[in-house]
Amino acid sequence: MIRRNKAITAAILATVVTSLVGQAFPVYAETNLEERVASTAYTKEINPWIGGKTEELIQAETKLGVDDKKFTHKEYTGTTYTDLNGNTVNGASVFGINREEVTTSTIGYQDVESARLGALNYEKERSNYYQLLSGEGSDWDLTVVQNAEEAQKFLDGGFMNEDYTMNAEDGWKNVQLPASWTSYGFDFSIYTNTEMPWQSQYDSGVSVPQAPVNYNPVGLYRKTFTVNDAMYEQDGRIYIAFEGVESAYYVYVNGKEVGYSEDSYRPHRFDITDYLNGEGEENTLAVKVHKFCDGTWMEDQDMFYDGGIFRDVYIESAPNVNIFDYSVVTDLDENFVNADLNLSLRIKNLAEAKAAGYTVDVNLFDANGNDKFASDPMTINVSDIDAEGEVTVDASKFVEAPELWSAEKPNLYTLVMTIKDANGNALESISQQLGFREISYTRSEIDSNNNNITSEYEAITINGQPLLLKGTNRHDTDPVYGKYVPREVYEQDIETMKSYNLNAIRTSHYANDEYLYYLADKYGMYVMGETNAECHALMGNQNAVAQYLKPLTMDRT
């Protein structure tokens, strides 16, 4: 019997039936399997992945200088080309440039109480180190053209530069983000299930892993912003984060190439500290977005395709010594009464000098705001960190009789971690909602031929009690805004599910906006969280996936 106190992974059985009324469906390109099958047969032998980074992922996170040229603008195409270093590469292996490592989603706060309330109520705006560039009242300029050839004039004309003058004849509109560009009258939505969304009247016989050429809309975004003064107080680094962009995008700040990324549904960050104008001065953000890319081959998932920036964009700051990433596990005892709170923290030192004497204070607040560690504080000592280095520190704390989380009783605590320097000065606090719960199940064992050799199974349980999953598939989409889903829609979805006694969601077939996970924690929903790596059109052509798309897929896991 396996007991899991981390992620819940279980099959969810029910599905949502979506009614489409009056929807005009365009013509789709045929799937040419013969053209896509590689001559080499790929083994199905299982080789366990032990967590090491692939060469392609290391390249995506390699830091480049402000004035370095970074883009060929062929990265999204899936074609073979010569990169800026003179190397022959295939675009399918280039899914990021100069982007930050993907970590647990966190926001730093200026004090413990702000961090507690920020996590409790999903109020990131309580942080002095968070500045939203989208949302109500945001002011962006956008135009969309049919393909890269039509977009070239905007690159040649310097659309990314501060002094660029927009021409109304080019179709520029003032828009509020997030929203798919189809919601502003650009382009059109496309629905597919088992075929790729390429439009056959423009592109035929598109082969894996290439993106279409003639119909592949390009959106060009511009926005000006001034960094809040508080972000400079930390004397650290400033980042820009994109929560969701369909499907590949190039980022510029003040005319400089910053970075590139793919994966429509995965948040990515870029360090823009050295690209910004002086404190208090205005900056210009420009983004070039391609509706399709080589990564779209892993995004053929019975859904609509729209295009554009459909989740929030924000800037955040962090001190030079910070909690870069962490994991937390609640380990219940055999009687499911008491628990150990196990933490593993990655502490980074971005400064050019050694960091010594740092500590992390840990608070655990109940629903009434009482700190369970008040009488016996939890402080983690951090070992010395070399300049531009990092350390991992592990710590555990006994928690007596915590209120347990389940769908029926979704009891939550708020975990706050505050990093302090050698003088005891708090640098920032990060936080999250936390439920104490433990899933138990029987794992299937296999032999050397991958045959199942497990004959008896015990029922899945949560906190020692039988668990019956009553769930639904759910796409993250909206009839008005495309792939952008307003908060009130998430809230109504959860309310409707709970009213029909559903207790589980499958995020078919990709990561949802993090607000959904917040609501699932709060109201009691089990979540089967899927990664954005599924292609219905290639289900019968695994050789193509193995030959072209494995590095890209590993980036999404």
Coordinates of C-alpha atoms in Angstrom, one line a residue:
M1 CA 0.0 0.0 0.0
I2 CA 1.5 3.3 -1.1
R3 CA 0.9 6.5 0.9
R4 CA 1.3 9.7 -0.9
N5 CA 1.3 13.1 0.9
K6 CA 2.2 15.2 -2.1
A7 CA 0.4 15.4 -5.5
I8 CA -2.9 13.5 -6.1
T9 CA -2.8 11.4 -9.2
A10 CA -6.0 9.5 -10.0
A11 CA -8.2 8.9 -13.1
I12 CA -11.3 11.0 -13.2
L13 CA -14.2 9.3 -15.0
A14 CA -16.8 11.8 -15.9
T15 CA -16.7 14.2 -18.9
V16 CA -18.2 17.5 -19.7
V17 CA -20.5 17.7 -22.8
T18 CA -20.1 21.0 -24.5
S19 CA -22.9 22.3 -26.8
L20 CA -21.7 24.4 -29.7
V21 CA -24.5 26.5 -31.3
G22 CA -24.0 28.3 -34.6
Q23 CA -20.3 27.7 -34.7
A24 CA -18.7 27.9 -38.2
F25 CA -15.9 25.3 -38.5
P26 CA -13.2 26.1 -41.0
V27 CA -11.6 23.4 -43.2
Y28 CA -8.7 21.5 -41.7
A29 CA -5.5 20.1 -43.3
E30 CA -5.3 16.3 -43.7
T31 CA -2.9 14.5 -41.5
N32 CA -0.2 13.0 -43.7
L33 CA 1.1 10.2 -41.6
E34 CA 3.3 8.6 -44.3
E35 CA 5.2 11.8 -44.6
R36 CA 5.7 12.0 -40.9
V37 CA 6.8 8.5 -40.0
A38 CA 10.6 8.4 -39.5
S39 CA 12.6 5.7 -41.2
T40 CA 14.0 4.6 -37.8
A41 CA 11.9 2.6 -35.4
Y42 CA 12.1 3.8 -31.9
T43 CA 12.3 1.5 -28.9
K44 CA 9.5 1.5 -26.4
E45 CA 11.8 0.4 -23.6
I46 CA 11.2 2.3 -20.4
N47 CA 14.3 4.3 -19.2
P48 CA 13.5 6.0 -16.0
W49 CA 14.1 9.8 -15.9
I50 CA 16.1 10.7 -12.8
G51 CA 15.6 14.5 -12.9
G52 CA 18.6 15.7 -14.8
K53 CA 18.2 18.6 -17.2
T54 CA 18.3 17.9 -20.9
E55 CA 20.9 19.8 -23.0
E56 CA 18.0 21.7 -24.7
L57 CA 16.6 22.8 -21.3
I58 CA 20.0 24.0 -20.2
Q59 CA 20.3 26.0 -23.4
A60 CA 16.9 27.6 -22.8
E61 CA 18.0 28.8 -19.3
T62 CA 21.5 30.0 -20.4
K63 CA 21.9 33.7 -19.4
L64 CA 22.7 36.1 -22.2
G65 CA 23.8 39.7 -22.1
V66 CA 21.5 42.7 -22.7
D67 CA 23.1 43.6 -26.0
D68 CA 23.5 40.0 -27.2
K69 CA 21.5 39.2 -30.3
K70 CA 19.2 36.3 -29.3
F71 CA 16.6 35.7 -32.1
T72 CA 16.7 34.2 -35.6
H73 CA 12.9 34.3 -35.6
K74 CA 13.1 30.7 -36.8
E75 CA 12.9 29.2 -33.3
Y76 CA 9.1 28.6 -33.6
T77 CA 9.1 27.0 -37.1
G78 CA 10.2 23.5 -36.4
T79 CA 12.6 23.7 -39.4
T80 CA 16.3 23.0 -39.5
Y81 CA 18.3 26.2 -39.6
T82 CA 21.7 27.8 -38.6
D83 CA 21.6 29.5 -35.2
L84 CA 23.4 32.6 -34.2
N85 CA 26.4 30.5 -33.1
G86 CA 26.7 28.9 -36.5
N87 CA 25.2 25.6 -35.3
T88 CA 22.7 23.6 -37.3
V89 CA 19.6 23.1 -35.1
N90 CA 16.0 22.1 -35.4
G91 CA 13.4 24.5 -34.1
A92 CA 11.6 21.8 -32.2
S93 CA 14.6 21.6 -29.9
V94 CA 14.6 25.3 -29.2
F95 CA 11.7 26.1 -26.9
G96 CA 13.2 28.9 -24.8
I97 CA 15.9 31.5 -24.9
N98 CA 17.3 33.5 -21.9
R99 CA 14.3 32.5 -19.7
E100 CA 14.3 31.7 -16.0
E101 CA 14.2 28.2 -14.6
V102 CA 10.6 27.1 -13.9
T103 CA 9.9 26.9 -10.2
T104 CA 7.0 26.8 -7.7
S105 CA 4.8 29.8 -8.3
T106 CA 5.4 32.3 -5.5
I107 CA 5.2 36.0 -4.9
G108 CA 7.4 37.7 -2.3
Y109 CA 5.7 40.0 0.3
Q110 CA 7.2 42.8 2.5
D111 CA 6.0 41.3 5.8
V112 CA 4.4 38.1 7.3
E113 CA 0.9 39.5 7.6
S114 CA 0.8 40.7 4.0
A115 CA 2.0 37.2 3.0
R116 CA -0.6 35.5 5.1
L117 CA -3.5 37.5 3.7
G118 CA -2.1 37.4 0.2
A119 CA -2.2 33.6 0.2
L120 CA -5.4 33.3 2.2
N121 CA -7.5 35.5 -0.1
Y122 CA -5.5 35.2 -3.3
E123 CA -4.5 38.9 -3.1
K124 CA -1.1 39.2 -4.8
E125 CA -1.6 42.9 -5.0
R126 CA -0.9 43.1 -1.2
S127 CA 2.8 42.6 -2.2
N128 CA 4.9 45.7 -2.7
Y129 CA 7.0 43.5 -5.0
Y130 CA 4.3 42.6 -7.5
Q131 CA 3.0 44.9 -10.3
L132 CA 0.3 43.7 -12.6
L133 CA 0.6 44.8 -16.2
S134 CA -2.7 43.3 -17.3
G135 CA -6.2 43.3 -15.7
E136 CA -8.8 46.0 -15.5
G137 CA -7.6 49.3 -16.9
S138 CA -4.5 47.9 -18.5
D139 CA -3.6 49.7 -21.7
W140 CA -2.0 47.6 -24.5
D141 CA -1.8 48.2 -28.2
L142 CA -2.2 45.2 -30.6
T143 CA -2.4 44.4 -34.2
V144 CA -2.5 40.9 -35.8
V145 CA -1.5 39.9 -39.3
Q146 CA -1.8 36.6 -41.2
N147 CA 1.7 35.3 -41.1
A148 CA 5.4 36.0 -40.4
E149 CA 6.0 37.5 -43.8
E150 CA 3.3 40.2 -43.2
A151 CA 4.8 40.7 -39.7
Q152 CA 8.3 41.4 -41.0
K153 CA 7.6 45.0 -41.8
F154 CA 6.9 45.6 -38.1
L155 CA 10.3 44.1 -37.2
D156 CA 12.0 46.1 -39.8
G157 CA 10.2 49.2 -38.7
G158 CA 11.2 48.8 -35.1
F159 CA 7.9 48.1 -33.5
M160 CA 9.8 47.1 -30.3
N161 CA 11.5 50.5 -30.0
E162 CA 10.4 53.3 -27.6
D163 CA 10.2 55.9 -30.4
Y164 CA 8.1 53.7 -32.8
T165 CA 5.0 55.4 -34.2
M166 CA 1.9 53.2 -34.8
N167 CA 0.0 53.7 -38.1
A168 CA -3.7 53.3 -37.8
E169 CA -3.8 51.8 -41.2
D170 CA -1.9 48.8 -39.8
G171 CA -4.9 47.9 -37.7
W172 CA -3.7 48.8 -34.3
K173 CA -6.3 48.6 -31.5
N174 CA -6.1 49.6 -27.9
V175 CA -7.0 46.5 -25.8
Q176 CA -7.2 45.2 -22.3
L177 CA -5.4 42.0 -21.4
P178 CA -5.6 39.2 -20.7
A179 CA -7.8 38.1 -23.6
S180 CA -7.3 36.0 -26.7
W181 CA -7.0 38.3 -29.7
T182 CA -10.0 36.7 -31.4
S183 CA -12.2 38.4 -28.7
Y184 CA -11.1 41.8 -30.2
G185 CA -12.1 40.9 -33.8
F186 CA -8.7 39.7 -35.0
D187 CA -8.3 36.4 -36.8
F188 CA -10.9 33.6 -36.0
S189 CA -11.2 30.7 -33.6
I190 CA -10.5 27.1 -34.8
Y191 CA -11.8 23.9 -33.2
T192 CA -10.2 20.6 -33.8
N193 CA -10.1 17.2 -32.0
T194 CA -8.0 14.6 -33.8
E195 CA -6.6 16.7 -36.6
M196 CA -4.1 19.6 -36.5
P197 CA -5.6 23.1 -36.8
W198 CA -3.7 23.9 -40.0
Q199 CA -5.9 25.5 -42.6
S200 CA -5.8 23.5 -45.8
Q201 CA -6.7 26.4 -48.1
Y202 CA -3.4 28.0 -47.0
D203 CA -1.1 25.2 -46.0
S204 CA -1.2 21.5 -47.0
G205 CA 0.9 18.6 -46.0
V206 CA 2.5 20.3 -43.0
S207 CA 5.0 17.7 -41.6
V208 CA 6.0 17.1 -38.0
P209 CA 7.5 19.1 -36.4
Q210 CA 7.0 22.1 -38.6
A211 CA 4.6 25.0 -38.1
P212 CA 2.4 26.2 -41.0
V213 CA 3.7 29.2 -43.0
N214 CA 0.9 30.9 -44.9
Y215 CA -1.8 30.9 -42.2
N216 CA 0.0 31.3 -38.9
P217 CA -1.2 34.7 -37.4
V218 CA 1.3 36.9 -35.7
G219 CA 0.2 39.4 -33.0
L220 CA 2.3 42.4 -32.2
Y221 CA 1.8 43.9 -28.7
R222 CA 3.1 47.2 -27.2
K223 CA 2.8 48.6 -23.7
T224 CA 4.5 51.3 -21.7
F225 CA 5.0 50.9 -17.9
T226 CA 7.0 52.5 -15.0
V227 CA 8.3 50.1 -12.4
N228 CA 6.9 50.8 -8.9
D229 CA 9.5 52.4 -6.6
A230 CA 9.1 49.7 -4.0
M231 CA 10.6 47.1 -6.4
Y232 CA 13.9 48.9 -6.1
E233 CA 13.9 48.7 -2.3
Q234 CA 15.1 45.1 -2.4
D235 CA 18.2 46.0 -4.4
G236 CA 17.8 42.7 -6.2
R237 CA 16.4 41.5 -9.5
I238 CA 13.3 42.5 -11.4
Y239 CA 11.5 39.9 -13.6
I240 CA 8.6 39.9 -16.0
A241 CA 6.3 36.9 -16.0
F242 CA 3.8 35.7 -18.6
E243 CA 1.2 33.3 -17.2
G244 CA -0.1 32.1 -20.6
V245 CA 0.6 32.9 -24.2
E246 CA -0.7 31.0 -27.3
S247 CA 1.7 29.6 -28.5
A248 CA 5.2 31.1 -29.0
Y249 CA 6.5 34.5 -28.2
Y250 CA 9.4 36.9 -28.4
V251 CA 9.9 39.5 -25.6
Y252 CA 11.5 43.0 -26.0
V253 CA 12.1 45.7 -23.4
N254 CA 13.1 49.2 -24.6
G255 CA 14.0 47.8 -28.0
K256 CA 16.3 45.1 -26.7
E257 CA 15.8 41.4 -27.3
V258 CA 15.0 39.8 -23.9
G259 CA 13.9 36.2 -24.5
Y260 CA 11.7 33.6 -26.2
S261 CA 9.4 30.8 -25.0
E262 CA 6.9 28.3 -26.0
D263 CA 4.1 26.2 -24.2
S264 CA 0.8 28.1 -24.3
Y265 CA -0.2 27.1 -20.7
R266 CA 3.0 27.3 -18.7
P267 CA 4.1 30.4 -16.9
H268 CA 7.6 31.7 -17.8
R269 CA 9.8 34.5 -16.4
F270 CA 12.6 36.7 -17.8
D271 CA 15.1 38.8 -15.8
I272 CA 14.7 42.3 -17.1
T273 CA 16.7 44.2 -14.5
D274 CA 19.4 45.3 -16.8
Y275 CA 17.0 46.2 -19.7
L276 CA 15.1 48.8 -17.7
N277 CA 15.5 52.5 -18.0
G278 CA 16.4 54.4 -14.8
E279 CA 14.3 54.4 -11.7
G280 CA 11.1 56.3 -12.2
E281 CA 11.4 56.4 -16.0
E282 CA 9.0 54.9 -18.5
N283 CA 9.8 51.6 -20.2
T284 CA 8.4 50.0 -23.4
L285 CA 7.4 46.4 -23.5
A286 CA 6.9 44.7 -26.9
V287 CA 5.9 41.1 -27.6
K288 CA 5.6 39.2 -30.9
V289 CA 3.3 36.2 -30.6
H290 CA 2.8 33.3 -33.1
K291 CA -0.5 31.5 -33.0
F292 CA 1.2 28.2 -34.0
C293 CA 4.7 26.8 -33.5
D294 CA 6.4 23.4 -33.5
G295 CA 5.1 23.0 -29.9
T296 CA 1.6 23.1 -31.2
W297 CA 2.2 19.5 -32.3
M298 CA 1.9 18.7 -28.5
E299 CA -1.2 20.9 -28.1
D300 CA -3.8 19.1 -30.3
Q301 CA -6.3 18.4 -27.5
D302 CA -9.9 18.6 -28.6
M303 CA -10.2 22.4 -28.1
F304 CA -10.3 25.8 -29.6
Y305 CA -7.3 27.7 -30.9
D306 CA -7.4 31.5 -30.6
G307 CA -4.0 33.2 -30.2
G308 CA -2.4 35.8 -28.0
I309 CA -1.7 36.7 -24.4
F310 CA -4.6 35.1 -22.5
R311 CA -3.4 35.1 -18.9
D312 CA -1.8 37.7 -16.7
V313 CA 1.4 39.5 -17.3
Y314 CA 3.2 41.1 -14.3
I315 CA 6.6 42.2 -13.0
E316 CA 8.0 41.1 -9.7
S317 CA 11.2 41.7 -7.7
A318 CA 13.3 39.5 -5.4
P319 CA 16.2 40.2 -3.2
N320 CA 19.7 38.9 -4.2
V321 CA 19.4 36.2 -1.5
N322 CA 16.0 34.5 -1.8
I323 CA 14.0 31.4 -1.5
F324 CA 14.2 30.5 -5.1
D325 CA 12.2 27.3 -5.0
Y326 CA 10.8 24.9 -2.4
S327 CA 8.7 21.8 -1.7
V328 CA 6.4 21.0 1.2
V329 CA 5.1 17.6 2.3
T330 CA 2.6 16.8 5.1
D331 CA 3.4 13.4 6.4
L332 CA 0.7 12.0 8.7
D333 CA 1.3 9.3 11.2
E334 CA -0.1 5.8 11.0
N335 CA -3.3 6.8 12.8
F336 CA -3.7 9.9 10.6
V337 CA -3.7 12.2 13.7
N338 CA -0.4 14.0 14.0
A339 CA 1.9 15.1 11.2
D340 CA 5.4 16.1 10.3
L341 CA 5.7 19.2 8.1
N342 CA 8.7 18.6 5.8
L343 CA 10.3 21.4 3.9
S344 CA 13.0 21.5 1.3
L345 CA 14.2 25.0 0.4
R346 CA 16.5 26.1 -2.5
I347 CA 18.2 29.3 -1.4
K348 CA 19.9 31.3 -4.2
N349 CA 22.5 34.0 -3.8
L350 CA 22.5 36.2 -6.9
A351 CA 25.1 38.6 -5.5
E352 CA 28.8 38.7 -6.3
A353 CA 29.7 38.2 -2.7
K354 CA 29.4 35.2 -0.4
A355 CA 26.2 35.1 1.8
A356 CA 26.5 33.9 5.4
G357 CA 24.3 33.8 8.5
Y358 CA 20.9 33.7 6.8
T359 CA 17.9 32.1 8.3
V360 CA 14.3 31.2 7.4
D361 CA 11.5 31.7 9.9
V362 CA 8.4 29.5 9.3
N363 CA 4.9 30.3 10.4
L364 CA 1.8 28.1 10.1
F365 CA -1.5 30.0 10.5
D366 CA -4.9 28.4 11.0
A367 CA -8.1 29.7 9.5
N368 CA -8.4 32.2 12.4
G369 CA -5.0 33.6 11.9
N370 CA -3.4 31.9 14.9
D371 CA 0.2 30.7 14.4
K372 CA 0.6 27.0 15.5
F373 CA 4.3 27.6 15.9
A374 CA 4.0 30.7 18.1
S375 CA 5.0 28.8 21.3
D376 CA 7.7 26.8 19.6
P377 CA 9.1 28.9 16.7
M378 CA 10.5 27.1 13.6
T379 CA 13.7 28.7 12.4
I380 CA 15.9 27.1 9.7
N381 CA 19.6 28.0 9.6
V382 CA 21.0 28.4 6.0
S383 CA 24.5 27.3 5.4
D384 CA 26.9 29.8 3.7
I385 CA 26.2 30.4 0.0
D386 CA 29.0 31.1 -2.5
A387 CA 28.7 34.1 -4.7
E388 CA 26.1 33.4 -7.5
G389 CA 25.6 30.0 -5.9
E390 CA 22.8 28.1 -4.1
V391 CA 22.2 25.7 -1.3
T392 CA 19.4 23.3 -0.5
V393 CA 18.2 23.1 3.2
D394 CA 15.8 20.5 4.6
A395 CA 13.8 20.9 7.8
S396 CA 10.9 19.1 9.6
K397 CA 8.5 20.2 12.3
F398 CA 6.1 18.1 14.3
V399 CA 2.5 19.3 14.1
E400 CA 0.1 18.0 16.7
A401 CA -3.4 17.1 15.6
P402 CA -3.8 19.4 12.6
E403 CA -7.2 19.8 11.1
L404 CA -7.1 17.5 8.0
W405 CA -8.1 18.5 4.5
S406 CA -10.5 16.5 2.3
A407 CA -13.2 17.4 -0.2
E408 CA -15.8 17.1 2.6
K409 CA -13.8 19.2 5.1
P410 CA -11.3 21.4 3.2
N411 CA -9.4 22.7 6.3
L412 CA -6.5 24.9 5.2
Y413 CA -3.6 26.5 6.9
T414 CA -1.4 29.3 5.6
L415 CA 2.3 28.6 5.4
V416 CA 4.6 31.6 5.5
M417 CA 8.4 31.5 5.1
T418 CA 10.5 34.6 5.7
I419 CA 14.2 34.8 4.8
K420 CA 16.4 37.0 7.0
D421 CA 19.9 38.2 6.7
A422 CA 22.7 37.8 9.3
N423 CA 21.4 40.9 11.2
G424 CA 17.9 39.6 11.4
N425 CA 16.4 41.9 8.8
A426 CA 13.5 40.3 6.9
L427 CA 14.1 40.4 3.2
E428 CA 10.9 38.9 1.9
S429 CA 8.1 36.5 2.9
I430 CA 6.6 33.9 0.6
S431 CA 3.4 32.0 1.3
Q432 CA 0.8 29.4 0.2
Q433 CA -2.3 27.7 1.4
L434 CA -1.6 24.2 2.8
G435 CA -3.8 21.2 3.6
F436 CA -2.7 18.3 5.7
R437 CA -3.8 15.1 3.9
E438 CA -2.5 11.8 2.8
I439 CA -3.5 9.6 -0.2
S440 CA -3.0 5.9 0.0
Y441 CA -3.3 3.4 -2.8
T442 CA -1.9 0.2 -4.3
R443 CA 0.8 0.7 -6.9
S444 CA 0.9 -1.6 -9.9
E445 CA 4.2 -3.4 -10.2
I446 CA 5.7 -4.6 -13.5
D447 CA 8.2 -7.2 -14.6
S448 CA 11.1 -6.8 -17.0
N449 CA 8.7 -7.1 -19.9
N450 CA 6.5 -4.4 -18.6
N451 CA 3.7 -6.8 -17.7
N452 CA 1.6 -6.0 -14.6
I453 CA 2.3 -8.5 -11.8
T454 CA 0.0 -7.0 -9.2
S455 CA -3.0 -9.2 -8.5
E456 CA -4.6 -7.5 -5.5
Y457 CA -5.5 -3.9 -5.0
E458 CA -6.8 -2.0 -1.9
A459 CA -9.2 0.8 -2.3
I460 CA -7.8 4.3 -2.6
T461 CA -8.1 6.3 0.7
I462 CA -7.6 9.8 1.9
N463 CA -6.5 10.2 5.6
G464 CA -7.4 6.6 6.0
Q465 CA -11.0 7.0 4.8
P466 CA -12.4 5.5 1.5
L467 CA -12.1 7.9 -1.4
L468 CA -14.7 7.9 -4.2
L469 CA -13.8 10.3 -7.1
K470 CA -16.8 11.9 -8.8
G471 CA -15.3 14.2 -11.3
T472 CA -15.4 16.0 -14.6
N473 CA -13.0 17.0 -17.4
R474 CA -12.7 20.8 -17.8
H475 CA -11.2 22.9 -20.5
D476 CA -9.9 26.4 -19.5
T477 CA -11.9 28.4 -22.1
D478 CA -14.5 31.1 -22.2
P479 CA -17.1 31.9 -25.0
V480 CA -16.4 35.6 -24.7
Y481 CA -12.7 36.0 -24.0
G482 CA -11.3 32.8 -25.6
K483 CA -8.6 31.2 -23.5
Y484 CA -8.9 33.9 -20.8
V485 CA -11.3 32.8 -18.1
P486 CA -12.5 35.6 -15.7
R487 CA -12.4 34.8 -11.9
E488 CA -16.2 34.9 -11.6
V489 CA -16.4 32.1 -14.2
Y490 CA -14.0 29.9 -12.2
E491 CA -16.0 30.6 -9.1
Q492 CA -19.3 29.7 -10.9
D493 CA -17.8 26.5 -12.3
I494 CA -16.7 25.3 -8.8
E495 CA -20.0 26.3 -7.3
T496 CA -21.9 24.3 -10.0
M497 CA -19.6 21.3 -9.6
K498 CA -20.0 21.2 -5.8
S499 CA -23.8 21.6 -6.1
Y500 CA -23.9 18.4 -8.2
N501 CA -21.7 16.6 -5.6
L502 CA -18.7 16.5 -7.9
N503 CA -15.4 16.4 -6.0
A504 CA -12.7 16.1 -8.7
I505 CA -11.5 17.9 -11.7
R506 CA -9.2 16.8 -14.5
T507 CA -7.5 19.8 -16.1
S508 CA -7.8 18.4 -19.6
H509 CA -5.3 18.6 -21.1
Y510 CA -2.9 21.2 -19.6
A511 CA -2.2 23.4 -16.6
N512 CA -5.1 25.7 -15.7
D513 CA -4.8 29.2 -14.4
E514 CA -3.5 29.0 -10.8
Y515 CA -6.7 30.6 -9.5
L516 CA -8.5 27.3 -10.2
Y517 CA -6.1 25.4 -7.9
Y518 CA -6.7 28.1 -5.2
L519 CA -10.4 27.5 -5.4
A520 CA -10.0 23.7 -5.5
D521 CA -8.0 23.9 -2.2
K522 CA -10.5 26.3 -0.7
Y523 CA -13.8 24.5 -1.5
G524 CA -12.6 20.9 -1.6
M525 CA -11.9 19.5 -5.0
Y526 CA -9.4 16.8 -5.9
V527 CA -7.4 17.8 -9.0
M528 CA -5.8 15.6 -11.7
G529 CA -3.3 18.2 -13.0
E530 CA -2.2 17.4 -16.6
T531 CA 0.8 18.7 -18.4
N532 CA 0.5 20.3 -21.8
A533 CA 1.9 17.4 -23.8
E534 CA -0.8 15.6 -25.8
C535 CA -1.5 15.3 -29.5
H536 CA -4.5 13.4 -30.8
A537 CA -3.3 13.7 -34.4
L538 CA -0.1 11.8 -33.5
M539 CA -1.6 9.0 -31.4
G540 CA -0.8 6.6 -34.2
N541 CA 2.6 8.0 -34.9
Q542 CA 4.8 7.7 -31.8
N543 CA 7.9 7.5 -33.9
A544 CA 7.5 11.2 -34.9
V545 CA 7.1 12.1 -31.2
A546 CA 10.2 10.2 -30.3
Q547 CA 12.3 11.6 -33.1
Y548 CA 11.3 15.3 -33.0
L549 CA 9.3 16.2 -29.9
K550 CA 10.9 14.4 -26.9
P551 CA 13.1 17.4 -25.7
L552 CA 10.1 19.7 -26.1
T553 CA 7.9 17.3 -24.2
M554 CA 10.4 16.9 -21.4
D555 CA 10.4 20.7 -21.0
R556 CA 6.7 20.5 -20.2
T557 CA 6.9 17.8 -17.5

